[in-house]
Tab-separated table of C-alpha atoms and ligand atoms in Angstrom:
chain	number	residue	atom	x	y	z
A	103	UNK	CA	0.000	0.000	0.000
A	104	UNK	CA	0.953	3.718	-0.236
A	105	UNK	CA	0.195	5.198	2.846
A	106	UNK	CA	0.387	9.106	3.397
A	107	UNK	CA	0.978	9.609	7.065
A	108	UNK	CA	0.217	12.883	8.932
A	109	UNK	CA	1.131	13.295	12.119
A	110	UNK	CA	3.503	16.141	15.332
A	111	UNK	CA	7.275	15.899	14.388
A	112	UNK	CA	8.123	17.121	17.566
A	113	UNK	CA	8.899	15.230	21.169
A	114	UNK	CA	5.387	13.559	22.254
A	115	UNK	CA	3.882	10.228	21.789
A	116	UNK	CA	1.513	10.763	19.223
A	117	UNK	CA	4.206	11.457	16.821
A	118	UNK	CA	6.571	8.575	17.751
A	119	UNK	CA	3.898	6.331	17.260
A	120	UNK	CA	3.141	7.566	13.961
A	121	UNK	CA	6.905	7.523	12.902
A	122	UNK	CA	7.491	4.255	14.635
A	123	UNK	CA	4.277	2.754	12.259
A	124	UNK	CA	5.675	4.089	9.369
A	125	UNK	CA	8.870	2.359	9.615
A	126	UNK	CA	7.170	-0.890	10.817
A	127	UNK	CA	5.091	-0.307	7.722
A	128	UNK	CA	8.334	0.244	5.562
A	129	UNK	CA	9.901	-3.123	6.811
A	130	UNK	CA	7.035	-5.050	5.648
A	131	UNK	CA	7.273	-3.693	2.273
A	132	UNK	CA	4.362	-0.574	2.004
A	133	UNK	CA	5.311	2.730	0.280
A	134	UNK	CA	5.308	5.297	3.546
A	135	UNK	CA	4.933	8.963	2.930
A	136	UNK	CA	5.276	11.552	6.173
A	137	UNK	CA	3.399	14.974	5.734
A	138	UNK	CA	4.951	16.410	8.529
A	139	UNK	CA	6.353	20.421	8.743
A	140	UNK	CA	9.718	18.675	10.593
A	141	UNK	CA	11.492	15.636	9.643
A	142	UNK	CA	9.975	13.502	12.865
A	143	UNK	CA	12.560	12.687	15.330
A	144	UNK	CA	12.382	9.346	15.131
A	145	UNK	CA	12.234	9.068	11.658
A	146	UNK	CA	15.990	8.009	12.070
A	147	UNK	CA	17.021	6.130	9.252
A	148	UNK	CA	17.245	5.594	5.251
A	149	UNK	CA	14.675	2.832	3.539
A	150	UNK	CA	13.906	3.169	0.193
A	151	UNK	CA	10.051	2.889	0.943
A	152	UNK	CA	10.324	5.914	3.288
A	153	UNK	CA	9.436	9.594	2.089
A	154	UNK	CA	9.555	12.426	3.666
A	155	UNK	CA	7.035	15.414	2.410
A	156	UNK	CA	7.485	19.062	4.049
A	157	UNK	CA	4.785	21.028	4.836
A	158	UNK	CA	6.348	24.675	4.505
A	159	UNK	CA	3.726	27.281	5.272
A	160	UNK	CA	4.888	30.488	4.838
A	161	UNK	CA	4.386	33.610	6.984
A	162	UNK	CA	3.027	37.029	5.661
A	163	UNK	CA	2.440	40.060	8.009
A	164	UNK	CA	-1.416	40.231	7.289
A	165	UNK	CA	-1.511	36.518	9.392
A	166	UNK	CA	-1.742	36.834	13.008
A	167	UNK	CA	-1.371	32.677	12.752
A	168	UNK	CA	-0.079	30.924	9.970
A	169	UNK	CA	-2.310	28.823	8.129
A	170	UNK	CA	-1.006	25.479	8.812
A	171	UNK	CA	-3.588	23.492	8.060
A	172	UNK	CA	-3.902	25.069	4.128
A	173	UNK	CA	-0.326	24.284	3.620
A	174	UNK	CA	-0.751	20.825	5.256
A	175	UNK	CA	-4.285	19.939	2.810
A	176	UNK	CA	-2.448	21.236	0.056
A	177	UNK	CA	0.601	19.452	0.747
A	178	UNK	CA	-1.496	15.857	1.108
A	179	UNK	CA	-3.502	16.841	-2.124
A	180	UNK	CA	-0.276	16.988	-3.936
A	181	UNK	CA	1.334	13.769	-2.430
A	182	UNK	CA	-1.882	11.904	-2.990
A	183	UNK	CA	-2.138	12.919	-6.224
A	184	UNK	CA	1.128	11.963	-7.650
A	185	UNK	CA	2.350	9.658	-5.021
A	186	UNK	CA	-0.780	7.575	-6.142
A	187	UNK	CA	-1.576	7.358	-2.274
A	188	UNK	CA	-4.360	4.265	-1.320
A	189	UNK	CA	-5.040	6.061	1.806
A	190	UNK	CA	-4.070	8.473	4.626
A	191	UNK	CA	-3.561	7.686	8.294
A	192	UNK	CA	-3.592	10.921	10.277
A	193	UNK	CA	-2.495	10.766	14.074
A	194	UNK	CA	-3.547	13.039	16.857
A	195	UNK	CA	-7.159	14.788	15.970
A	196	UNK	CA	-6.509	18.392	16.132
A	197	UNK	CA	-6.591	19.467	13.453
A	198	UNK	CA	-5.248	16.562	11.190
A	199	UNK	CA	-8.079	14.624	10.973
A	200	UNK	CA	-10.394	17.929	9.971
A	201	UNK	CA	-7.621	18.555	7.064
A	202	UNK	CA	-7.899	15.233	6.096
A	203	UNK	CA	-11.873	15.356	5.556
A	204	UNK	CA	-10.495	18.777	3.527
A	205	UNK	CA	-7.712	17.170	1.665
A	206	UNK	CA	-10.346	13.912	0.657
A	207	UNK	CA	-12.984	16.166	-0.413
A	208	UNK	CA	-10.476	18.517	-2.681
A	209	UNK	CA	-9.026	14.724	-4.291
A	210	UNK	CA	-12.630	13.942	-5.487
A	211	UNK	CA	-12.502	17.166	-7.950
A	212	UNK	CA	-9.666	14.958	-9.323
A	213	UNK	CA	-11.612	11.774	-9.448
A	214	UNK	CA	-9.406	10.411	-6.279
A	215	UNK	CA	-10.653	8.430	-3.559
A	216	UNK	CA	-8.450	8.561	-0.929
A	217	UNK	CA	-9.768	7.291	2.746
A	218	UNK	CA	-9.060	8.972	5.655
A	219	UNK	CA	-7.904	6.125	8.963
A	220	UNK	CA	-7.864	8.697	12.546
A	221	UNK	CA	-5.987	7.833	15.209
A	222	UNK	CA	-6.552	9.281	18.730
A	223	UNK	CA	-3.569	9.443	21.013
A	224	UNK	CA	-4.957	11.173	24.349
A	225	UNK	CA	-4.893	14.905	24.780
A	226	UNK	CA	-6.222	15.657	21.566
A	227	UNK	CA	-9.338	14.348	23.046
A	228	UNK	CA	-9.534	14.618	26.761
A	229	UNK	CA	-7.537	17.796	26.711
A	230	UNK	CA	-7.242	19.843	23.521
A	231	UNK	CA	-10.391	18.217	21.785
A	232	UNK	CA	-13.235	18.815	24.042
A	233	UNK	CA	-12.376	22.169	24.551
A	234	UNK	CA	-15.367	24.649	23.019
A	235	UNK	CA	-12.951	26.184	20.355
A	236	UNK	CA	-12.282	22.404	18.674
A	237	UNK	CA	-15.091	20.089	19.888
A	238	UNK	CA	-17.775	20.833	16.710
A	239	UNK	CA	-15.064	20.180	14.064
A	240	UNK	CA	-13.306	16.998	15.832
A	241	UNK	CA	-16.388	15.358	16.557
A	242	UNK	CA	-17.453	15.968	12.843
A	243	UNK	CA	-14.080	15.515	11.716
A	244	UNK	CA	-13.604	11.805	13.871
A	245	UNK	CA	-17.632	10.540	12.582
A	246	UNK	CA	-16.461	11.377	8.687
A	247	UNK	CA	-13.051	9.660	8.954
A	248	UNK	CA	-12.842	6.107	7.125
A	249	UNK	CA	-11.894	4.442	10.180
A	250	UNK	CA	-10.981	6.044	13.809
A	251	UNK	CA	-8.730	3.774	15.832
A	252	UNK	CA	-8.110	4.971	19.757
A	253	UNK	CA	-4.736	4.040	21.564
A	254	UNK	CA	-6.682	2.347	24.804
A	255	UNK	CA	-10.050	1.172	25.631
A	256	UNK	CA	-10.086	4.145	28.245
A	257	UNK	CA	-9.743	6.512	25.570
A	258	UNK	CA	-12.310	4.555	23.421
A	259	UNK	CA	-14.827	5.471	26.454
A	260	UNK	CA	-13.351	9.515	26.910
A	261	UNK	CA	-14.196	10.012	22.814
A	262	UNK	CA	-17.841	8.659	23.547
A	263	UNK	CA	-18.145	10.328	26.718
A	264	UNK	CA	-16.799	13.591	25.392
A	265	UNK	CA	-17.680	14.336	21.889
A	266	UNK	CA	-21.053	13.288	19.958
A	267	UNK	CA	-19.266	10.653	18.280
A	268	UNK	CA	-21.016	7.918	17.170
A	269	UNK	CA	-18.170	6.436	14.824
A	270	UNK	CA	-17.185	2.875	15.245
A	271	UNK	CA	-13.846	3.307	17.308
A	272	UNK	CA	-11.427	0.496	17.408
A	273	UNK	CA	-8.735	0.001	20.147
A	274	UNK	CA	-4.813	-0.839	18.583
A	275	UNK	CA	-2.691	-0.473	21.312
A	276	UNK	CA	0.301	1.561	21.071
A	277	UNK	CA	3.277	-1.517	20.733
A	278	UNK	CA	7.175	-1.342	20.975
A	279	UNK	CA	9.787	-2.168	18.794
A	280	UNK	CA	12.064	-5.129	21.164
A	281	UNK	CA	14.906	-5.078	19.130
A	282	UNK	CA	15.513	-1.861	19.879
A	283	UNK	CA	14.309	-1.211	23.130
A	284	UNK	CA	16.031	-3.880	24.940
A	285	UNK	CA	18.433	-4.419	28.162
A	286	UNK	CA	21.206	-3.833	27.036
A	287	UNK	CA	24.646	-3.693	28.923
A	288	UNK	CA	25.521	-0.199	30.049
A	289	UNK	CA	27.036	-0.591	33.043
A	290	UNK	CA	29.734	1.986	31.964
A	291	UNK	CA	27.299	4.513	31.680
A	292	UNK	CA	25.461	3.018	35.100
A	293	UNK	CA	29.297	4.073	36.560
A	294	UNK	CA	29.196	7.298	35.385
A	295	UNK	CA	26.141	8.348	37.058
A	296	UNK	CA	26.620	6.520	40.352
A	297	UNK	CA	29.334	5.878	42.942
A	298	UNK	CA	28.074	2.483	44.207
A	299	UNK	CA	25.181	0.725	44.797
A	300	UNK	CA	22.714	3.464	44.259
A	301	UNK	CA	19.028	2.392	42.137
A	302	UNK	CA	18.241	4.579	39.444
A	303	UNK	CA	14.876	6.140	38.960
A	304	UNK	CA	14.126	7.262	35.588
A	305	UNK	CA	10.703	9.661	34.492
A	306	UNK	CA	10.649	10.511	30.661
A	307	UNK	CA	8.000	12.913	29.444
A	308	UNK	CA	7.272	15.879	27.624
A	309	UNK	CA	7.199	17.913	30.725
A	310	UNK	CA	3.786	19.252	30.695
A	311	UNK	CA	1.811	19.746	32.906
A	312	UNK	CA	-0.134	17.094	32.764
A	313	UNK	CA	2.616	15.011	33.484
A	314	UNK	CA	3.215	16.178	37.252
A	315	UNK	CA	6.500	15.791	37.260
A	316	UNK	CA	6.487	17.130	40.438
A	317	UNK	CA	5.092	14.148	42.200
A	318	UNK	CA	8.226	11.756	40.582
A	319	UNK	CA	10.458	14.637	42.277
A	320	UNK	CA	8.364	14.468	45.805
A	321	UNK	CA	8.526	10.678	45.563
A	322	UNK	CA	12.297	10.667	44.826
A	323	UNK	CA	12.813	12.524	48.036
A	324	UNK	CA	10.721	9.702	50.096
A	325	UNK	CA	12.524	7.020	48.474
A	326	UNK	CA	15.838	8.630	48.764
A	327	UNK	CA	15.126	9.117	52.879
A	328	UNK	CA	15.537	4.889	52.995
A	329	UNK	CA	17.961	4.128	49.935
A	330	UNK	CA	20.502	5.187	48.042
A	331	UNK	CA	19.042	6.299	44.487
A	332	UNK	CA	19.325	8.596	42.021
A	333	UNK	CA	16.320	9.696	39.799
A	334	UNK	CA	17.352	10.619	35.949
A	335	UNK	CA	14.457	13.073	34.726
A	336	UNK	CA	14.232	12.753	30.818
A	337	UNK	CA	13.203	14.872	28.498
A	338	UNK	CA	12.204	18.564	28.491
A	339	UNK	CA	9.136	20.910	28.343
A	340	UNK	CA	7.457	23.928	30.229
A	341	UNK	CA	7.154	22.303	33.438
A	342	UNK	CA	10.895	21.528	33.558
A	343	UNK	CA	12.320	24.884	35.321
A	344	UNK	CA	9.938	24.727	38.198
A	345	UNK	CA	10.878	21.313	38.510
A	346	UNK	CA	14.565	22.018	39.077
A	347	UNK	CA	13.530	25.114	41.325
A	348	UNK	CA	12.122	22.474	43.485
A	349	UNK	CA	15.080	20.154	43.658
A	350	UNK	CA	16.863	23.502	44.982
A	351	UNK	CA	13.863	23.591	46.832
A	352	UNK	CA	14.088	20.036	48.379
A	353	UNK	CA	17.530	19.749	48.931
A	354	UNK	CA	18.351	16.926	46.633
A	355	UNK	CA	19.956	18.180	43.421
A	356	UNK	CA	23.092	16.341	44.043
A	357	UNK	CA	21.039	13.096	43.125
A	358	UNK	CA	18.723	14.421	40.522
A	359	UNK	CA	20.204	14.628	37.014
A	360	UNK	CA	18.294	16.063	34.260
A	361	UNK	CA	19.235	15.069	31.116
A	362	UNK	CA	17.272	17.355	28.643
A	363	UNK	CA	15.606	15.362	25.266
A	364	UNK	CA	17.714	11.777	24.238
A	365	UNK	CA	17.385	9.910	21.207
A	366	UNK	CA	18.805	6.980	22.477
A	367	UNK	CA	16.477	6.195	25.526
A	368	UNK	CA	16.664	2.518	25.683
A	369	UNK	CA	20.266	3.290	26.647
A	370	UNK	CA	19.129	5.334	29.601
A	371	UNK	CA	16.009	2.446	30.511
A	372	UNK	CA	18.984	-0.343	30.642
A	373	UNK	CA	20.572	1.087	33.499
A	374	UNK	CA	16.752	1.546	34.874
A	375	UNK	CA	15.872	0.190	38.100
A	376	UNK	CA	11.843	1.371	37.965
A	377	UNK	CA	10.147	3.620	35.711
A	378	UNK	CA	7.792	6.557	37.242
A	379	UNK	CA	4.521	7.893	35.160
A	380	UNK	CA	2.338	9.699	37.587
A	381	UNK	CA	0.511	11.935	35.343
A	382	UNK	CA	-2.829	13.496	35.688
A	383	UNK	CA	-3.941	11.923	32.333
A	384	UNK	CA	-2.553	9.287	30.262
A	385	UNK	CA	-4.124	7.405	27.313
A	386	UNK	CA	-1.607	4.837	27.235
A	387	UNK	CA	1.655	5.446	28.024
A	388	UNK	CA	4.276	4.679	25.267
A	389	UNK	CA	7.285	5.404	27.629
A	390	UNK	CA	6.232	3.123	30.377
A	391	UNK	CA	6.205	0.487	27.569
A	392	UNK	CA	9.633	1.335	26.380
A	393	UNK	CA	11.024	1.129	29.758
A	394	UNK	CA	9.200	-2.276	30.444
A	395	UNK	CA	10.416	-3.703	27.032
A	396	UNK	CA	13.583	-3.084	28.706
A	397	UNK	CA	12.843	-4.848	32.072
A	398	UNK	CA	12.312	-1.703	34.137
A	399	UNK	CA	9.213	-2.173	36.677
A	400	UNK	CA	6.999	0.589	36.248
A	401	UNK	CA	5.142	2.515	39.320
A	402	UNK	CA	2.205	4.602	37.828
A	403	UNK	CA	-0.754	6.413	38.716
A	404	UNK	CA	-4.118	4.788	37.888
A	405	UNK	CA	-5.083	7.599	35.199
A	406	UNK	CA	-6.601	6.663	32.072
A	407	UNK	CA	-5.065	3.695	30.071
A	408	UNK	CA	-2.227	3.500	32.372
A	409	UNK	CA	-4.055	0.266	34.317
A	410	UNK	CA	-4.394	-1.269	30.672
A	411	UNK	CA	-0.361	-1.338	30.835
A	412	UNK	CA	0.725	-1.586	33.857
A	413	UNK	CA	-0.492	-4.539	36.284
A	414	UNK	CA	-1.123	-3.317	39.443
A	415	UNK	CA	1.092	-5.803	41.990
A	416	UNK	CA	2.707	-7.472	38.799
A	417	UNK	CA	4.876	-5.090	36.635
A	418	UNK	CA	4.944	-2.428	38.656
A	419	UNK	CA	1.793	-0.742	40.775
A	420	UNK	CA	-0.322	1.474	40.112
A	421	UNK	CA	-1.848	4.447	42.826
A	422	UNK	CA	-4.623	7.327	43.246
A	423	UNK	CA	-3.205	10.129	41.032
A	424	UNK	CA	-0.884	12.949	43.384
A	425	UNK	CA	-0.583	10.073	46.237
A	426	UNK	CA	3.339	10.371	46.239
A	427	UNK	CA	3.432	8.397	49.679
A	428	UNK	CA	1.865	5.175	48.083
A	429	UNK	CA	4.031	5.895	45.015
A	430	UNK	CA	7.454	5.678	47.324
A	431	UNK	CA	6.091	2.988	49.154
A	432	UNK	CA	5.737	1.131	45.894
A	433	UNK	CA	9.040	1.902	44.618
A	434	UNK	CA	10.827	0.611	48.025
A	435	UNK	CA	8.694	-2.771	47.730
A	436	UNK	CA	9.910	-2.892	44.310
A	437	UNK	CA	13.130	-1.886	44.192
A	438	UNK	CA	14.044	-4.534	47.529
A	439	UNK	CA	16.616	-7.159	46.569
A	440	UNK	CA	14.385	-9.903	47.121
A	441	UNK	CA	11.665	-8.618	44.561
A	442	UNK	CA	13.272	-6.575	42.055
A	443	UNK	CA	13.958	-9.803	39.441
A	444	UNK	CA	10.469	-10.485	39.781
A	445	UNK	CA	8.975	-7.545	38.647
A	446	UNK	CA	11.420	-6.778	36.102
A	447	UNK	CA	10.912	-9.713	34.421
A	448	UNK	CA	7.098	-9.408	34.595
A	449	UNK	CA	7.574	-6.065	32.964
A	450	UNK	CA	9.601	-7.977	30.167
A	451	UNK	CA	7.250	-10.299	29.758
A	452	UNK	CA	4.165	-8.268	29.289
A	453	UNK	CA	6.075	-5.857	27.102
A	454	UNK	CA	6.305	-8.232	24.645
A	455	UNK	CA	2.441	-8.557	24.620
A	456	UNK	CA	2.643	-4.948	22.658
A	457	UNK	CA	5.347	-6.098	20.208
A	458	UNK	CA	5.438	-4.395	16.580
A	459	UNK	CA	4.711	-7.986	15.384
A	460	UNK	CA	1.226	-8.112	17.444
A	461	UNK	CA	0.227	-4.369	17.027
A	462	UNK	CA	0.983	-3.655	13.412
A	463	UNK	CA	-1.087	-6.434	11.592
A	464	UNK	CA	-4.211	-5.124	13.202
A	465	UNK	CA	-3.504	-1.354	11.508
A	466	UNK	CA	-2.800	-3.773	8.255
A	467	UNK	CA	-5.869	-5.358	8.186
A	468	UNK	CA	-7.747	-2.159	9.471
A	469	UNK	CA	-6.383	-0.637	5.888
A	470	UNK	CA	-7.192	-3.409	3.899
A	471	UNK	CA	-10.816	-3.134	5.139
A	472	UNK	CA	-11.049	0.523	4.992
A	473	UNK	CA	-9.725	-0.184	1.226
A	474	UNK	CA	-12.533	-3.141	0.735
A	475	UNK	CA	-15.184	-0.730	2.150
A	476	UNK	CA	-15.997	-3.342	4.304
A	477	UNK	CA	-16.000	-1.532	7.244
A	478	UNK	CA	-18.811	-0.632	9.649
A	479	UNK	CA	-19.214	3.248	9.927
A	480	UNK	CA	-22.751	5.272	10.518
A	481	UNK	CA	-21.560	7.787	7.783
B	762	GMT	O1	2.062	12.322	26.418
B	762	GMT	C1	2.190	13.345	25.760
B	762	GMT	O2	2.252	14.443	26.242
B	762	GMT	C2	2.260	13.243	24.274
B	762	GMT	C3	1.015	12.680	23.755
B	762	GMT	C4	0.769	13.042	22.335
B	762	GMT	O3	-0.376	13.274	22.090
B	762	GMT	O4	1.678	13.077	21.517
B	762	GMT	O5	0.999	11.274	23.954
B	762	GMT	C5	-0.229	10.629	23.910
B	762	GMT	O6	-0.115	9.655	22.903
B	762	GMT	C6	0.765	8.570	23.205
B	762	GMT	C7	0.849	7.660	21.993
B	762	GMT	O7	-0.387	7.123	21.676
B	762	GMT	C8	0.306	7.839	24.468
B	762	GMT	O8	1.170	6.769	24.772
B	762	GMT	C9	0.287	8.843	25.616
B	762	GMT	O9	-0.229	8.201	26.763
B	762	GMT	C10	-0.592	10.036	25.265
B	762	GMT	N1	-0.444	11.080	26.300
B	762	GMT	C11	-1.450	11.435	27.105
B	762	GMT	O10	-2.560	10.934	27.068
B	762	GMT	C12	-1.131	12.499	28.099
């Protein structure tokens, strides 16, 4: 197939799961075209079945905003048109999958069918999307796309409980590539950042907000009261200044490193002793998967898909969102010498359940019916 996919360049989930498809998609032999404004970041290598589009929109002093999403339905008309794309798969809803509906209905002035496959990541609906300003065009947007696919079943529920959708949604879990993200051994760089026996606690976000990085800082401090530990903080993003402030704050910078955005995380995750996500609001969780695929015990909060991923008393635990206390009490359980093997190869184990090998067929054969028009949609 040749697949136009749409989708954020930048740092953030929704984008490395686009990129990461793409390349899966590559491997097994489809024609992948990103329509991006920014090479993605992990669009990281060559394949001759990989093609990278630009969307350039251009600035004029009469714009207060640039018109991105023009320049981004012009740019898939083009590609579709002589790329000969089957179909497009556009990732995060706001606004892609509204420029898709655009971009489809400008192809049928040149006799071009080209279907339109959403896929929800998280914020676009429980955060962005149901906002006033976006929720009449994404729920329009979502009911006229081909096929809408949603990263958890929790999210499957927040996009019926949030917009007037009435779209058949189908859950593809977000999935991990293991030959990558994999122990491997590090213990040079584990030697570097430690001066003995101290566990390493690693948090890898986007730093928004929604994230509360805070709480993986407030834990850290518990934790670091009854062990030795340091806590690597990865990644960057407008919450990250007040979170050093607070290390100043708390007394414990000497064993907080943070180490900006990394392209080579599963580097970082084998040195990992647990993994903390204890964000406000999480669809899935793509970097608790990573660090599991790498047999790092997670300890989460119980927001949105994160149960789906992480099993509570199994691969980690999982707590009432902001209840730092539980979370340290977690981490000490899991981190003792008698239990740590346990959970880490739980983590493994279940990781594997989301491998690129399980996860990708079902966005195959999701295609292949969208392109048989034998799917079930109300539209
Ligand atoms: O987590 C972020 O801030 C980035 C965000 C995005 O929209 O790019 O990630 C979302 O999509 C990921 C891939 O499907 C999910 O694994 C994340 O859980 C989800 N983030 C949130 O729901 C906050």
């Amino acid at each position: 197939m040749n697949i136009g996919i749409v989708c954020y360049p930048t740092y953030g989930g929704s984008g490395v799961v686009a990129t990461e498809l793409g390349k899966a998609l590559a491997a097994r032999g489809h024609k992948i075209h990103f329509i991006t404004y920014n090479r993605p970041i992990r669009l990281d290598l060559f394949s001759e079945n990989i093609f990278y589009h630009e969307v350039r929109t251009k600035d004029y002093p009469l714009f207060d905003f640039v018109p991105y999403e023009s320049a981004l339905a012009s740019t898939m008309v083009d590609v579709a048109r002589y790329h000969d794309l089957d179909l497009f798969h556009v990732h995060y809803a706001v606004p892609h999958a509204s420029v898709a509906f655009l971009a489809k209905q400008i192809l049928k002035d040149y006799d071009r069918d080209v279907p339109v496959v959403t896929t929800l990541h998280g914020t676009d609906i429980t955060l962005v999307g149901k906002n006033n300003s976006y929720e009449p065009v994404v729920s329009f947007s979502i009911d006229r796309s081909d096929a809408v696919t949603a990263v958890s079943e929790f999210l499957k529920k927040a996009t019926y409980d949030n917009f007037s959708v009435k779209h058949d949604i189908q859950v593809i879990y977000n999935f991990v590539d293991l030959e990558r993200f994999r122990r491997q051994d590090k213990d040079h760089f584990r030697k570097m950042l430690t001066s003995g026996g101290e566990k390493i606690i690693i948090h890898t976000s986007n730093f928004r907000k929604v994230k509360r990085v805070q709480d993986v800082m407030r834990a850290f401090v518990r934790i670091r009261e009854q062990i030795p530990a340091r806590l690597l903080m990865v990644g960057d993003g407008p919450e990250r200044h007040g979170a050093e402030e607070l290390c100043r704050e708390l007394g414990t910078c000497q064993d907080i490193y943070f180490l900006g955005n990394q392209n080579m995380v599963e580097e970082i995750y084998s040195i990992g002793d647990l993994f903390m996500l204890p964000s406000e609001n999480e669809s899935f969780g793509l970097a608790a998967l990573e660090a599991m695929a790498c047999g790092v015990p997670v300890v989460a909060s119980n927001a949105g898909g994160l149960p789906e991923l992480v099993v509570d008393g199994v691969t980690g635990y999982t707590s009432a969102i902001g209840d730092v206390e539980a979370m340290a009490r977690q981490a000490l359980e899991i981190l003792a010498p008698e239990n740590w093997t346990r959970f880490s190869e739980a983590a493994f184990s279940h990781a594997q359940d989301f491998a690129i090998s399980e996860i990708v067929p079902q966005y195959e054969t999701l295609y292949q019916q969208v392109l048989n028009k034998s799917f079930t949609s109300v539209v």
